[in-house]
Coordinates of C-alpha atoms in Angstrom, one line a residue:
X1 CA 3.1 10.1 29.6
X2 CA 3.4 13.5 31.2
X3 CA 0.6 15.8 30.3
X4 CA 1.7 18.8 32.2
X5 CA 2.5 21.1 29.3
X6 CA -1.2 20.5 28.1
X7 CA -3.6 23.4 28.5
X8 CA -6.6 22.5 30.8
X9 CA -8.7 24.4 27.7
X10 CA -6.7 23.0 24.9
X11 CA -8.9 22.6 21.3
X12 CA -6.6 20.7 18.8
X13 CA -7.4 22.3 15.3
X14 CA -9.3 19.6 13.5
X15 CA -7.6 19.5 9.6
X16 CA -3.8 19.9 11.3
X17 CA -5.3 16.6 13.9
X18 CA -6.2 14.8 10.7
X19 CA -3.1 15.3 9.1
X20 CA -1.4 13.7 12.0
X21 CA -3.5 10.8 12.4
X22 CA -2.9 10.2 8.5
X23 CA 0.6 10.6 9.0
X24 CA 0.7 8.2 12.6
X25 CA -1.3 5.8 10.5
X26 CA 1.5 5.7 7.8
X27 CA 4.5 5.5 10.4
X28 CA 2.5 2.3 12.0
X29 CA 1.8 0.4 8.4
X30 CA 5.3 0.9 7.7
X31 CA 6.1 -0.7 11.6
X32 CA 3.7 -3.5 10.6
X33 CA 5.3 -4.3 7.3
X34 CA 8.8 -4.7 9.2
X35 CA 8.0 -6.9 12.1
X36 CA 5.6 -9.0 9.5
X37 CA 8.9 -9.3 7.3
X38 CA 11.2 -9.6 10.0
X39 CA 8.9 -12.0 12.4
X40 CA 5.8 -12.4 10.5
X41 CA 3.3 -10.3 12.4
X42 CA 0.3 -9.0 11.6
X43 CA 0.4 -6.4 8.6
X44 CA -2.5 -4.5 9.2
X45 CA -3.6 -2.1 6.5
X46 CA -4.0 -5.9 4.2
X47 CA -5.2 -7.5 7.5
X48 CA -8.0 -5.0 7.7
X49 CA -9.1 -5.2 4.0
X50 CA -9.1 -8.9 3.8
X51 CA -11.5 -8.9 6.9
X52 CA -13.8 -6.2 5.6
X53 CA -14.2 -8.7 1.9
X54 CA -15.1 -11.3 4.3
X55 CA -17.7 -9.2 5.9
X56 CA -19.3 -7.1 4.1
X57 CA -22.1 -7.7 1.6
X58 CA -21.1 -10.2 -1.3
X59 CA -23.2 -8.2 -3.7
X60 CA -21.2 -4.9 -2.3
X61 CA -17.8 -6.9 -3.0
X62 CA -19.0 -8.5 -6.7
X63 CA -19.8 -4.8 -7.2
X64 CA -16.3 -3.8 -6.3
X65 CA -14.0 -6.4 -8.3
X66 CA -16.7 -5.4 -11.3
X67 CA -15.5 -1.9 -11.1
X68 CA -12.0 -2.6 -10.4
X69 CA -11.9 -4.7 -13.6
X70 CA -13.8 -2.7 -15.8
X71 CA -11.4 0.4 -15.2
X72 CA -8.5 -1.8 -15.4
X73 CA -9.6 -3.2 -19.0
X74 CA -11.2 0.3 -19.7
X75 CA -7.8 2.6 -18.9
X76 CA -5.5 -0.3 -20.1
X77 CA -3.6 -0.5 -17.1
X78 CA -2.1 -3.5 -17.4
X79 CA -2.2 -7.0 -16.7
X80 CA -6.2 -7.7 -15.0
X81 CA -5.1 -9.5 -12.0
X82 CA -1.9 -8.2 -11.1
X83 CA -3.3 -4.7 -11.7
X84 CA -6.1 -5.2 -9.5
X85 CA -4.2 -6.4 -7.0
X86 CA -2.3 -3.5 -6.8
X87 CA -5.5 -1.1 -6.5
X88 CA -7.1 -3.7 -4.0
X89 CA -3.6 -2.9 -1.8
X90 CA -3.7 0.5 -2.6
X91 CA -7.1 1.1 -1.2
X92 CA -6.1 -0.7 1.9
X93 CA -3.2 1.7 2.8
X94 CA -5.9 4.6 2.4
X95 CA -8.3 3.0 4.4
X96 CA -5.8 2.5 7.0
X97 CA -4.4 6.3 6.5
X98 CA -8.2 7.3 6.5
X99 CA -8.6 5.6 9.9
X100 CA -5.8 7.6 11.4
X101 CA -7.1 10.4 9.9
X102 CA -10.5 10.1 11.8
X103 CA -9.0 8.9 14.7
X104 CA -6.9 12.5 15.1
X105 CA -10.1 14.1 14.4
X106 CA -11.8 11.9 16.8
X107 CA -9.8 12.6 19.5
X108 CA -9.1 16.6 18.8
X109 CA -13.2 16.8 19.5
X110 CA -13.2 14.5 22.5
X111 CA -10.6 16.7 23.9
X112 CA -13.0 19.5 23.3
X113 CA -16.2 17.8 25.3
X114 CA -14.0 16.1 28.1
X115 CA -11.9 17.1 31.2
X116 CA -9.8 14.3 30.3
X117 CA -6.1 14.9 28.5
X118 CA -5.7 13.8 25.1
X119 CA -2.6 11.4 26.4
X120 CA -5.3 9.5 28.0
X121 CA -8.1 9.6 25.2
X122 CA -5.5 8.5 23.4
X123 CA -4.9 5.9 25.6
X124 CA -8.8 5.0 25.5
X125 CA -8.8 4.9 21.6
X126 CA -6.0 2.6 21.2
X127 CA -7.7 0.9 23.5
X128 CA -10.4 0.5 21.3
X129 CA -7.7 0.0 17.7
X130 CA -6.8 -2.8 20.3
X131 CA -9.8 -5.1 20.7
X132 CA -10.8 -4.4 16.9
X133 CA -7.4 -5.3 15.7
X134 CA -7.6 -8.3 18.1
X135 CA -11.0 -9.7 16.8
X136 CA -10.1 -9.1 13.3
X137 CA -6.6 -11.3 13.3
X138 CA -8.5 -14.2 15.5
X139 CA -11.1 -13.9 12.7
X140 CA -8.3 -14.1 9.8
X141 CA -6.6 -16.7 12.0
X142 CA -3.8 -14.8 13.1
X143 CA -0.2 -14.6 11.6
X144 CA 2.5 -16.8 10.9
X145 CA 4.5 -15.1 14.5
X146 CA 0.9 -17.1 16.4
X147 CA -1.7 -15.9 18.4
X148 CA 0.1 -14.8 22.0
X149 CA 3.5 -13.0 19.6
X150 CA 0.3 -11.1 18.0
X151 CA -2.0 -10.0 20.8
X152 CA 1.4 -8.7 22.2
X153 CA 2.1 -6.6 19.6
X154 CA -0.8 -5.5 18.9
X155 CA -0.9 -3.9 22.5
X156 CA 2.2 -2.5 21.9
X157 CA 1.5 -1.1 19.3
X158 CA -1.8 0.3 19.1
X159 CA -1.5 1.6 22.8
X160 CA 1.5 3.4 21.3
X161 CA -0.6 5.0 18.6
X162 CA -3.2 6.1 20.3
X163 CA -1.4 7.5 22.9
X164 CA 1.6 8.9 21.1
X165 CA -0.8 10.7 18.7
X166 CA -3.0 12.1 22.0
X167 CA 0.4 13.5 23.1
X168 CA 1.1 15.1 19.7
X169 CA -2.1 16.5 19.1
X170 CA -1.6 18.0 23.1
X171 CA 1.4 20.0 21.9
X172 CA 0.1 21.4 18.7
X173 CA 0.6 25.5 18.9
X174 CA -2.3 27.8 19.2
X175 CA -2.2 29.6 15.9
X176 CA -0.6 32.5 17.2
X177 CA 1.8 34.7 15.5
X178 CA 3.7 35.1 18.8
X179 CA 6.1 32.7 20.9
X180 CA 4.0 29.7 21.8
X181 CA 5.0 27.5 24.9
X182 CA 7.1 25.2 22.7
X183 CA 8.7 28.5 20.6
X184 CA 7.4 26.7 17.1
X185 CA 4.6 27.9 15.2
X186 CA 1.8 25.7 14.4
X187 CA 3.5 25.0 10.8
X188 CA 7.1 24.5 12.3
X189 CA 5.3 22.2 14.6
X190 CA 3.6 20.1 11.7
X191 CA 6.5 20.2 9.7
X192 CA 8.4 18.6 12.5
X193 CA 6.3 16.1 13.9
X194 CA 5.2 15.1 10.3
X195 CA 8.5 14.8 9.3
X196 CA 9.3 12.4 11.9
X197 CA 6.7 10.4 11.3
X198 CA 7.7 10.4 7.7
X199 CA 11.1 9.3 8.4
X200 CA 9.4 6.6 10.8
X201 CA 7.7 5.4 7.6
X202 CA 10.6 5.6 5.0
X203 CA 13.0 4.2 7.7
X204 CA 10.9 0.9 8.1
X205 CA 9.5 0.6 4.4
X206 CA 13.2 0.9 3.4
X207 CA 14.4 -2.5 6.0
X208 CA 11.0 -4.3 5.1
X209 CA 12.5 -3.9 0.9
X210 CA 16.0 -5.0 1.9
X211 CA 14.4 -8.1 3.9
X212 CA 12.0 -9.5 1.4
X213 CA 14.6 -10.4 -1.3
X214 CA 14.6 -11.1 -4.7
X215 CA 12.4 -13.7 -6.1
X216 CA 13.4 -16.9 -7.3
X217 CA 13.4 -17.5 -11.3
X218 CA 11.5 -20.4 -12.6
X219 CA 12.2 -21.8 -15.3
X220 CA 9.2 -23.5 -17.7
X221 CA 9.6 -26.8 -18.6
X222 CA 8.4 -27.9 -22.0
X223 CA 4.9 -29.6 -22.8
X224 CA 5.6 -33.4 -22.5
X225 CA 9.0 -33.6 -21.1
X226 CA 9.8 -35.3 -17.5
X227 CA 10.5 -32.3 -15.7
X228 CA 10.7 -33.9 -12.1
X229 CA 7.2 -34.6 -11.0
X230 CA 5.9 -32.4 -14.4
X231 CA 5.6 -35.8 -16.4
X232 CA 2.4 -35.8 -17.7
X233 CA 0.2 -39.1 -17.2
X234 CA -3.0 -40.4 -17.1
X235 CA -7.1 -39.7 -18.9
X236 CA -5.4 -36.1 -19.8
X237 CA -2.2 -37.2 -21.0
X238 CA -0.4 -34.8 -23.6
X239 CA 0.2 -36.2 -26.6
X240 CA 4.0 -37.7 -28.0
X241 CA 6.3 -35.1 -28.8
X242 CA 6.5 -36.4 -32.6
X243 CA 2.9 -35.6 -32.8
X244 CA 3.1 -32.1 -31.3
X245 CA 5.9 -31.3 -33.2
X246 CA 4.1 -32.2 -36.6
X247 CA 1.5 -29.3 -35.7
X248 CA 0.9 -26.3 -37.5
X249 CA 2.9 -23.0 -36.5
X250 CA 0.9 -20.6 -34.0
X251 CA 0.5 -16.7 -34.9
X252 CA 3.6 -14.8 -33.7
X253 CA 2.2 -12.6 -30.5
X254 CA -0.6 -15.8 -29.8
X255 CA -0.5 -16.4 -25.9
X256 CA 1.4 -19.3 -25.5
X257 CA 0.4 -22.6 -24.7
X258 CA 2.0 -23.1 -21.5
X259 CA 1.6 -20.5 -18.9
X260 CA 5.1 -19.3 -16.9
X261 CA 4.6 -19.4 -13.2
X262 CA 5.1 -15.4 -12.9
X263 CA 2.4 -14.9 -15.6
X264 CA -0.6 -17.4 -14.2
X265 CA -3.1 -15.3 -13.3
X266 CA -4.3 -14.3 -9.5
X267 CA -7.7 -14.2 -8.1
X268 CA -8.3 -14.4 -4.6
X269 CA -9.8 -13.1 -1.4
X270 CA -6.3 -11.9 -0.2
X271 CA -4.5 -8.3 -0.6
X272 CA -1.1 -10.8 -0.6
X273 CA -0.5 -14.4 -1.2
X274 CA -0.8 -16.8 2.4
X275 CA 2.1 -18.4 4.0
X276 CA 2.0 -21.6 5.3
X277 CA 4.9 -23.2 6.9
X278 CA 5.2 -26.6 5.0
X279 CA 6.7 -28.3 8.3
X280 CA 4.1 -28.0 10.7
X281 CA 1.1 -28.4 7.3
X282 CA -1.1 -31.4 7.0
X283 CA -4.0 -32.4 5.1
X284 CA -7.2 -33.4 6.9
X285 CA -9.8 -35.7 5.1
X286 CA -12.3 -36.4 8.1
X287 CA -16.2 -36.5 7.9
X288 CA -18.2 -39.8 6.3
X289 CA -15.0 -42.0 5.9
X290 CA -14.2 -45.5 7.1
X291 CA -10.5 -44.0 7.9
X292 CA -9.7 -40.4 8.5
X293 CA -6.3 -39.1 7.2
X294 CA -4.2 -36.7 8.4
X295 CA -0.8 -36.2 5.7
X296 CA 2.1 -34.0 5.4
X297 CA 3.0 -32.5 2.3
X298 CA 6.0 -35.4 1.9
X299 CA 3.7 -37.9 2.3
X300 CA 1.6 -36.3 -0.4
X301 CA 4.4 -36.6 -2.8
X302 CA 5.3 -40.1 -1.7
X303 CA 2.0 -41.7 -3.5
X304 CA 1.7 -42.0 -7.0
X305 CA 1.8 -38.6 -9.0
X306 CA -0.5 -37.6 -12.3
X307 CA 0.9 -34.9 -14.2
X308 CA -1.8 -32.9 -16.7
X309 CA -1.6 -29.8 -18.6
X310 CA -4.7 -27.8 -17.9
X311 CA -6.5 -24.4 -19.0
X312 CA -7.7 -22.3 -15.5
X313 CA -10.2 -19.6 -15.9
X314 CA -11.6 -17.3 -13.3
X315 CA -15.8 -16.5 -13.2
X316 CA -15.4 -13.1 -13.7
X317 CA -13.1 -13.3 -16.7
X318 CA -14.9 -10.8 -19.6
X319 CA -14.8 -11.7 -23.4
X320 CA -11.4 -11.2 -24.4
X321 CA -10.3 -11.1 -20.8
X322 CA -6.6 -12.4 -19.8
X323 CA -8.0 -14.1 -16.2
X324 CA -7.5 -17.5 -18.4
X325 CA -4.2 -19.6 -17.9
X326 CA -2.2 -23.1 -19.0
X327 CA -0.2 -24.5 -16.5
X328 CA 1.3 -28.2 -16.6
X329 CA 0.0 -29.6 -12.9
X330 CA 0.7 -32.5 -10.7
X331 CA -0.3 -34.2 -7.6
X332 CA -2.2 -36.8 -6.4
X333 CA -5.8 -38.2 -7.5
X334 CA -8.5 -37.2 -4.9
X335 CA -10.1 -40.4 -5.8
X336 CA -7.0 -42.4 -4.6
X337 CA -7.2 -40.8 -1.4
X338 CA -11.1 -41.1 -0.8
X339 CA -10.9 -44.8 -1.5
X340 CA -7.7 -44.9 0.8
X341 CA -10.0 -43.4 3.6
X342 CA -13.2 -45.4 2.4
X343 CA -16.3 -43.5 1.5
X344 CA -19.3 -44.0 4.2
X345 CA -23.0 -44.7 1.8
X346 CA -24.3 -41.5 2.6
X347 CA -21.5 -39.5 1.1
X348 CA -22.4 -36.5 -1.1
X349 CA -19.8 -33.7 -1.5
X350 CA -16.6 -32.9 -0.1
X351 CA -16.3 -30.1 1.8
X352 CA -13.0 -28.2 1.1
X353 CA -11.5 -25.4 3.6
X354 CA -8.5 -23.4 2.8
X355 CA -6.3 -21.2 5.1
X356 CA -7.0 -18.5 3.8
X357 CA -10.9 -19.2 5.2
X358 CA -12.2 -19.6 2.0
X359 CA -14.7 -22.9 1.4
X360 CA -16.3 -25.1 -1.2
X361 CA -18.0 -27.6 -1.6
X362 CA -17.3 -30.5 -4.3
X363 CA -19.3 -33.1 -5.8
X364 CA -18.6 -36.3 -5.4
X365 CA -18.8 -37.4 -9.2
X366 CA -16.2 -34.3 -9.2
X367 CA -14.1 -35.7 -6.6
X368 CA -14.0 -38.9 -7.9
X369 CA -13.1 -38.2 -11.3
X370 CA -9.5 -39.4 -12.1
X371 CA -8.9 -35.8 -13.6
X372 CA -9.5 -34.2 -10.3
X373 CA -5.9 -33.5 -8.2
X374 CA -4.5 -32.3 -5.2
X375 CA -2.0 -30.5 -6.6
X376 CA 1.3 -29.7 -5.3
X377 CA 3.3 -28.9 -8.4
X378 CA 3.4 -26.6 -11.6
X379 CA 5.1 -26.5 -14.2
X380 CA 7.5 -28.7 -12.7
X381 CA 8.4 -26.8 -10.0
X382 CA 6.6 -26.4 -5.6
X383 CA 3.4 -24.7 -6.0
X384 CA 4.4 -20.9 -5.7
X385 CA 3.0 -19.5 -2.4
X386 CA 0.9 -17.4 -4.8
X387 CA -1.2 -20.0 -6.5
X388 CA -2.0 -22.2 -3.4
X389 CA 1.3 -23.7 -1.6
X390 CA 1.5 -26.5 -0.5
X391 CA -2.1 -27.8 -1.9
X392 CA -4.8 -26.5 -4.2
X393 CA -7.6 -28.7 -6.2
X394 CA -8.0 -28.8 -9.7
X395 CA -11.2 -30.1 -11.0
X396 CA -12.3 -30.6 -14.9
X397 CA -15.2 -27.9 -16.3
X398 CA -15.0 -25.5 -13.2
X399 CA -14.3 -22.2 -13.2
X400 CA -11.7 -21.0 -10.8
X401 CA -14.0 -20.3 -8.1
X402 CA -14.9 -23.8 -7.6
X403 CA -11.0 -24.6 -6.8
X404 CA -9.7 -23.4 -3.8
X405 CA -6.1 -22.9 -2.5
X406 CA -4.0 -23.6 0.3
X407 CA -6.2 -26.6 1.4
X408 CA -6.0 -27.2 5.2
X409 CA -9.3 -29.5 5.4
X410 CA -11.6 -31.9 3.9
X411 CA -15.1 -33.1 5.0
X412 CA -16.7 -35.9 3.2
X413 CA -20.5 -34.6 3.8
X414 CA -24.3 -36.2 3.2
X415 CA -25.8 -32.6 1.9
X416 CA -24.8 -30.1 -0.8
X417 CA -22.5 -28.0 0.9
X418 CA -21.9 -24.3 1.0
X419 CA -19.4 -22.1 -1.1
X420 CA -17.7 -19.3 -0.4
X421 CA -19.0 -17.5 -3.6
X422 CA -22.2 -19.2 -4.3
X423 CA -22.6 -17.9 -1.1
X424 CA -22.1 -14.4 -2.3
X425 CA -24.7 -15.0 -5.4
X426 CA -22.2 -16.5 -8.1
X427 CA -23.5 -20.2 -10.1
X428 CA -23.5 -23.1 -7.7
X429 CA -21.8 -25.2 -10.2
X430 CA -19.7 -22.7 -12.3
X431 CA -19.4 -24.8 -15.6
X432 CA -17.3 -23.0 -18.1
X433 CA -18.7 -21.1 -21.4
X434 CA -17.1 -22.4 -24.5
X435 CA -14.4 -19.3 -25.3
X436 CA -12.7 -18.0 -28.5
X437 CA -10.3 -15.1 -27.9
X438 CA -8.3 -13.1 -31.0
X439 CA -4.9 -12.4 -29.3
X440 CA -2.9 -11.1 -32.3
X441 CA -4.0 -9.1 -35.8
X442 CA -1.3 -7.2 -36.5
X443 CA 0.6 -5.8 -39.8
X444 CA 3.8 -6.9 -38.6
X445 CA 3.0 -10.3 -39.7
X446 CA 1.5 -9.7 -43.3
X447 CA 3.2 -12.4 -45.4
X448 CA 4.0 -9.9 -48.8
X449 CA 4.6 -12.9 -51.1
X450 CA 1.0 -14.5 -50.5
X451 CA -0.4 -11.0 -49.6
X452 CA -2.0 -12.8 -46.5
X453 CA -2.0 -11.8 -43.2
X454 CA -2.7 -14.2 -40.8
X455 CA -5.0 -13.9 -37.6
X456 CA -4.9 -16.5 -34.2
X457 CA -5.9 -16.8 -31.2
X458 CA -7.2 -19.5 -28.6
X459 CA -10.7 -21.1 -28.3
X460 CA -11.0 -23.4 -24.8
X461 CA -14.5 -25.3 -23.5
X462 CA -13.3 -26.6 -19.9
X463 CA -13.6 -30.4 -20.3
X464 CA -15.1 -30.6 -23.5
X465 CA -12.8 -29.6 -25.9
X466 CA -12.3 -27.4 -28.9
X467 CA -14.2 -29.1 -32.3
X468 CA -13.7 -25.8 -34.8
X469 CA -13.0 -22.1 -34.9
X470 CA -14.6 -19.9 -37.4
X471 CA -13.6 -16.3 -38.0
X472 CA -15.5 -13.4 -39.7
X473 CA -14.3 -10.5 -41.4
X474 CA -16.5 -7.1 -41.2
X475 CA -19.8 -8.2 -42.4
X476 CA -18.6 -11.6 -44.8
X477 CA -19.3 -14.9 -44.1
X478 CA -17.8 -16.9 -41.1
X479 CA -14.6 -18.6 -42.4
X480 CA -12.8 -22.0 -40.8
X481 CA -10.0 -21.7 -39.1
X482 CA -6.7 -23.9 -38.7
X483 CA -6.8 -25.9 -35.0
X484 CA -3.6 -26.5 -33.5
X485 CA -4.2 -30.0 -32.8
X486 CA -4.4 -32.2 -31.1
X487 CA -3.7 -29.5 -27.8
X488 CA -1.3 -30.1 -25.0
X489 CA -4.0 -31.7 -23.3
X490 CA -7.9 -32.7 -23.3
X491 CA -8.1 -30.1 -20.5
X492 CA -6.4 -26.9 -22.1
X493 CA -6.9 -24.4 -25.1
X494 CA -6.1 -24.8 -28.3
X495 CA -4.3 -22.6 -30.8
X496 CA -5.7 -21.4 -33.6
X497 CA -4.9 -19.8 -36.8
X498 CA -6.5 -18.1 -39.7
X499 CA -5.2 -16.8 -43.4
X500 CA -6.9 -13.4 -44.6
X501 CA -6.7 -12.0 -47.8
X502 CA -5.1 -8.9 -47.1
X503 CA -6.8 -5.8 -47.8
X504 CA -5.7 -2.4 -46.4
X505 CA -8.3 -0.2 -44.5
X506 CA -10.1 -0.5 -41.3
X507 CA -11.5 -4.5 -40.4
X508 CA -13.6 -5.8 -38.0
X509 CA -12.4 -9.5 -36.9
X510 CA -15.1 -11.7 -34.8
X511 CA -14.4 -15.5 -33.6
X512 CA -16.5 -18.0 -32.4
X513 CA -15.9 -21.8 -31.2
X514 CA -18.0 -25.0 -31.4
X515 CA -16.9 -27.3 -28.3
X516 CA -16.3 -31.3 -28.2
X517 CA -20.0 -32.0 -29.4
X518 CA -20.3 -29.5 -31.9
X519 CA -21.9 -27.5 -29.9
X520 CA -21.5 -23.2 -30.8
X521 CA -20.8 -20.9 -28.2
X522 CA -23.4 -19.0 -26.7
X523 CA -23.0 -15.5 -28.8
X524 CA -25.3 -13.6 -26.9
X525 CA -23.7 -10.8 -24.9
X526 CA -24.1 -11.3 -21.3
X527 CA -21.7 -10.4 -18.1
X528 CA -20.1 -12.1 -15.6
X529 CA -22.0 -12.1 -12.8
X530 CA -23.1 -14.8 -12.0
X531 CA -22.5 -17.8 -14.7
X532 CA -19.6 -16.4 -16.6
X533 CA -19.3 -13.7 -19.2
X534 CA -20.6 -14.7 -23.3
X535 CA -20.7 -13.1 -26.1
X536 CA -18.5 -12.7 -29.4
X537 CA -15.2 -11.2 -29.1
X538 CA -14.3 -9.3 -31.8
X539 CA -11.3 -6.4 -32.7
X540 CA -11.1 -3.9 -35.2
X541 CA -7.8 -3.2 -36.5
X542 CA -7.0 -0.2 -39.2
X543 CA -3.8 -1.3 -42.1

């Protein structure tokens, strides 16, 4: 780059050099979200974020997703996951924007201390982007676009950075009322190179919408009907149709029974779901077995499928919390495909790695438990990229974090193996709390006639089943409720319904479950961290 227009003396202001390293930073995330749309390259405002909840402190990152929830539930933003989500990518773009921020500070004081121009401490520093960026994507694994397509562009590009912004920061104007050596003031200046890089930014966010398209609609199949590989079979079997038809009628407003795909909630380690190309994917079950395997995802679907409708709940769901779904799943027993390889004596667990580089470790009374799948379809339809394409476990009386995603590898072990969150101070086995949610307790369904208003909601207990729900009203006794039974499945919630005497005035509703055994749920309040949140959740409504 010719420097000859720079002063030997020159001393970039620092707050005009932070505003154009903010506004580089934005023009490159919006570069990065066009070639990762248009060839799959690194996106690295995400890229970053997801490598920093990999590496920094678990209790820092539990302390995180506990504030991000609480201010979601507490401000009523929205959906929990999907609303977090969106706050997890929004920090990420002002990380990134705060890194070009320092970085034009960085260099407007190195040009003060150093003989050296600012094109080629520019230079230096992407330089330096260059290796971190480097050691960060070999840590994620790199894209989709492969190793050498990303190293490339990653010295293209942050080469470019750092030295385009050392070349900017060169030519900003003294703050002079007179004619500087470019004829712009230092605001016509700002205004001008700013406003490039903001049409850099708009340009490429604009192309990167028009080239991710429109998402496909799927469409829910209903409980018990053969919908492709959605048939329900085996230990978990729904019920006939006659006999879920003779059920009682749910609330109007309850959550439904079945989850839609576009509504199943999202907790991961990732800013954005992973992509993995299905043609080039295979399972690996290696480690204390007679046989290793090594199968594509046809070859999955070519053995015998079990279809079971069941309830998924994340760890960190609070009482009255919607990180609880019902999805009807299918895929292939993990048993069938242990015994296939043939178990060594010594086996213990199973050691599970996904692409995403999260791990667990399972069991083996887990794993070989006929409810436990490798599942490849929901709700009838591919897994959605989203929730774990092309393979994801499901295992009975787990919470969420027990069940990872986008399964790449499995190691039949002789120890208890590690976990990606035990390892970050959550439960080590992650057995659900028996639930009871109120979902609906509203006027609009007062029946005049009968002068009763009815309440529901849904009660689940992982594996164990729902036995009764009782509700109470302010301070009266706890009343039964009506079960919607039998459920869709051994495995998911139940409905549940309950009459009240309408009165008019302000009412405080509580509900509480007994599981399979009779068993009450715990009713002392405690939070999430790390077994699961208890307690009694209640709502108080004014008529």
């Amino acid at each position: 780059m010719d420097d000859s227009a720079q002063p030997a003396s020159v001393r970039p202001p620092l707050l005009p050099s932070a505003g154009l390293g903010a506004a580089s930073a934005a023009a490159v995330a919006s570069l990065t979200l066009l070639a990762d749309r248009i060839a799959g390259l690194p996106f690295l405002p995400f890229d970053l974020f997801d490598w920093l909840a990999r590496a920094l402190p678990g209790s820092l990152i539990t302390l995180g997703i506990d504030t991000i929830v609480a201010g979601v539930r507490l401000l009523n933003l929205g959906p929990t996951d999907s609303t977090a989500k969106l706050i997890e990518q929004a920090m990420a773009v002002g990380l990134f924007l705060g890194i070009g921020a320092v970085l034009g500070v960085a260099l407007a004081l190195l040009a003060r201390a150093r003989a050296e121009s600012l094109a080629t401490l520019g230079l230096l520093a992407g330089l330096v982007l260059l290796i971190g960026f480097y050691l960060i994507e070999r840590a994620l694994g790199f894209s989709t676009a492969g190793s050498s397509a990303s190293t490339l562009f990653l010295l293209l590009l942050c080469l470019g950075w750092g030295g385009g912004l050392g070349w900017l920061l060169a030519r900003i104007p003294a703050d002079d009322p007179g004619e500087p050596a470019a004829g712009l003031t230092r605001r016509q200046f700002l205004r001008l190179s700013g406003g490039g890089l903001l049409t850099i930014s708009i340009g490429s966010l604009g192309l990167a919408e028009l080239l991710e398209g429109d998402p496909a609609v799927v469409e829910l199949p209903g409980p018990g009907t053969d919908a492709g590989m959605g048939a329900t079979s085996g230990p978990a079997a729904s019920p006939p149709e006659d006999v879920l038809a003779a059920r009682l009628t749910p609330v109007p407003d309850t959550r439904a029974e079945l989850t839609a795909n576009t509504d199943f909630y999202r907790i991961d380690i990732n800013t954005r779901p992973v992509v993995v190309e299905s043609d080039t994917w295979a399972l690996k079950l290696e480690g204390l077995v007679q046989r290793p395997l090594e199968l594509t995802l046809d070859e999955l679907k070519q053995r015998t499928v079990q279809g079971q409708v069941v309830t998924m709940q994340c760890i960190s769901n609070p009482i009255g919390g919607d990180l609880t779904s019902t999805s009807l799943w299918s895929g292939v027993r993990l048993k069938d495909l242990l015994e296939e390889a043939g178990l060594k004596s010594e086996a213990r667990e199973i050691y599970i790695e996904s692409a995403d580089g999260f791990y667990e470790s399972v069991p083996l009374t887990d794993a070989l438990d006929e409810r436990t799948l490798l599942v490849h379809t929901m709700n009838g339809e591919p897994l959605p990229e989203e929730h774990g394409f092309p393979l994801r476990i499901y295992i009975p009386n787990r919470y969420g974090m027990k069940q990872p995603k986008w399964i790449t590898r499995m190691e039949v072990i002789a120890e208890e193996g590690p976990g990606y969150w035990v390892d970050r101070g959550w439960s080590a086995e992650a057995i659900p709390h028996t639930t009871s949610v109120i979902d609906t307790a509203s006027a609009e369904n007062l029946d005049v006639a009968a002068n009763t208003l009815p309440i529901g909601g849904i009660a689940w207990a992982g594996a164990r089943g729902i036995s009764s729900v009782e509700v109470q009203v302010d301070d009266g006794p706890w009343q039964p409720a009506e079960l919607r039974a039998p459920p869709l499945s051994p495995l998911s919630w139940v409905q549940w319904r309950f009459e009240w005497p309408f009165s008019p005035g302000r009412h405080v509703f509580r509900v509480r479950a007994y599981d399979g055994s009779g068993e009450l749920q715990t009713i002392e309040n405690s939070d999430a961290r790390p077994d699961g949140a208890t307690g009694v959740h209640s709502v108080a409504v004014r008529f």
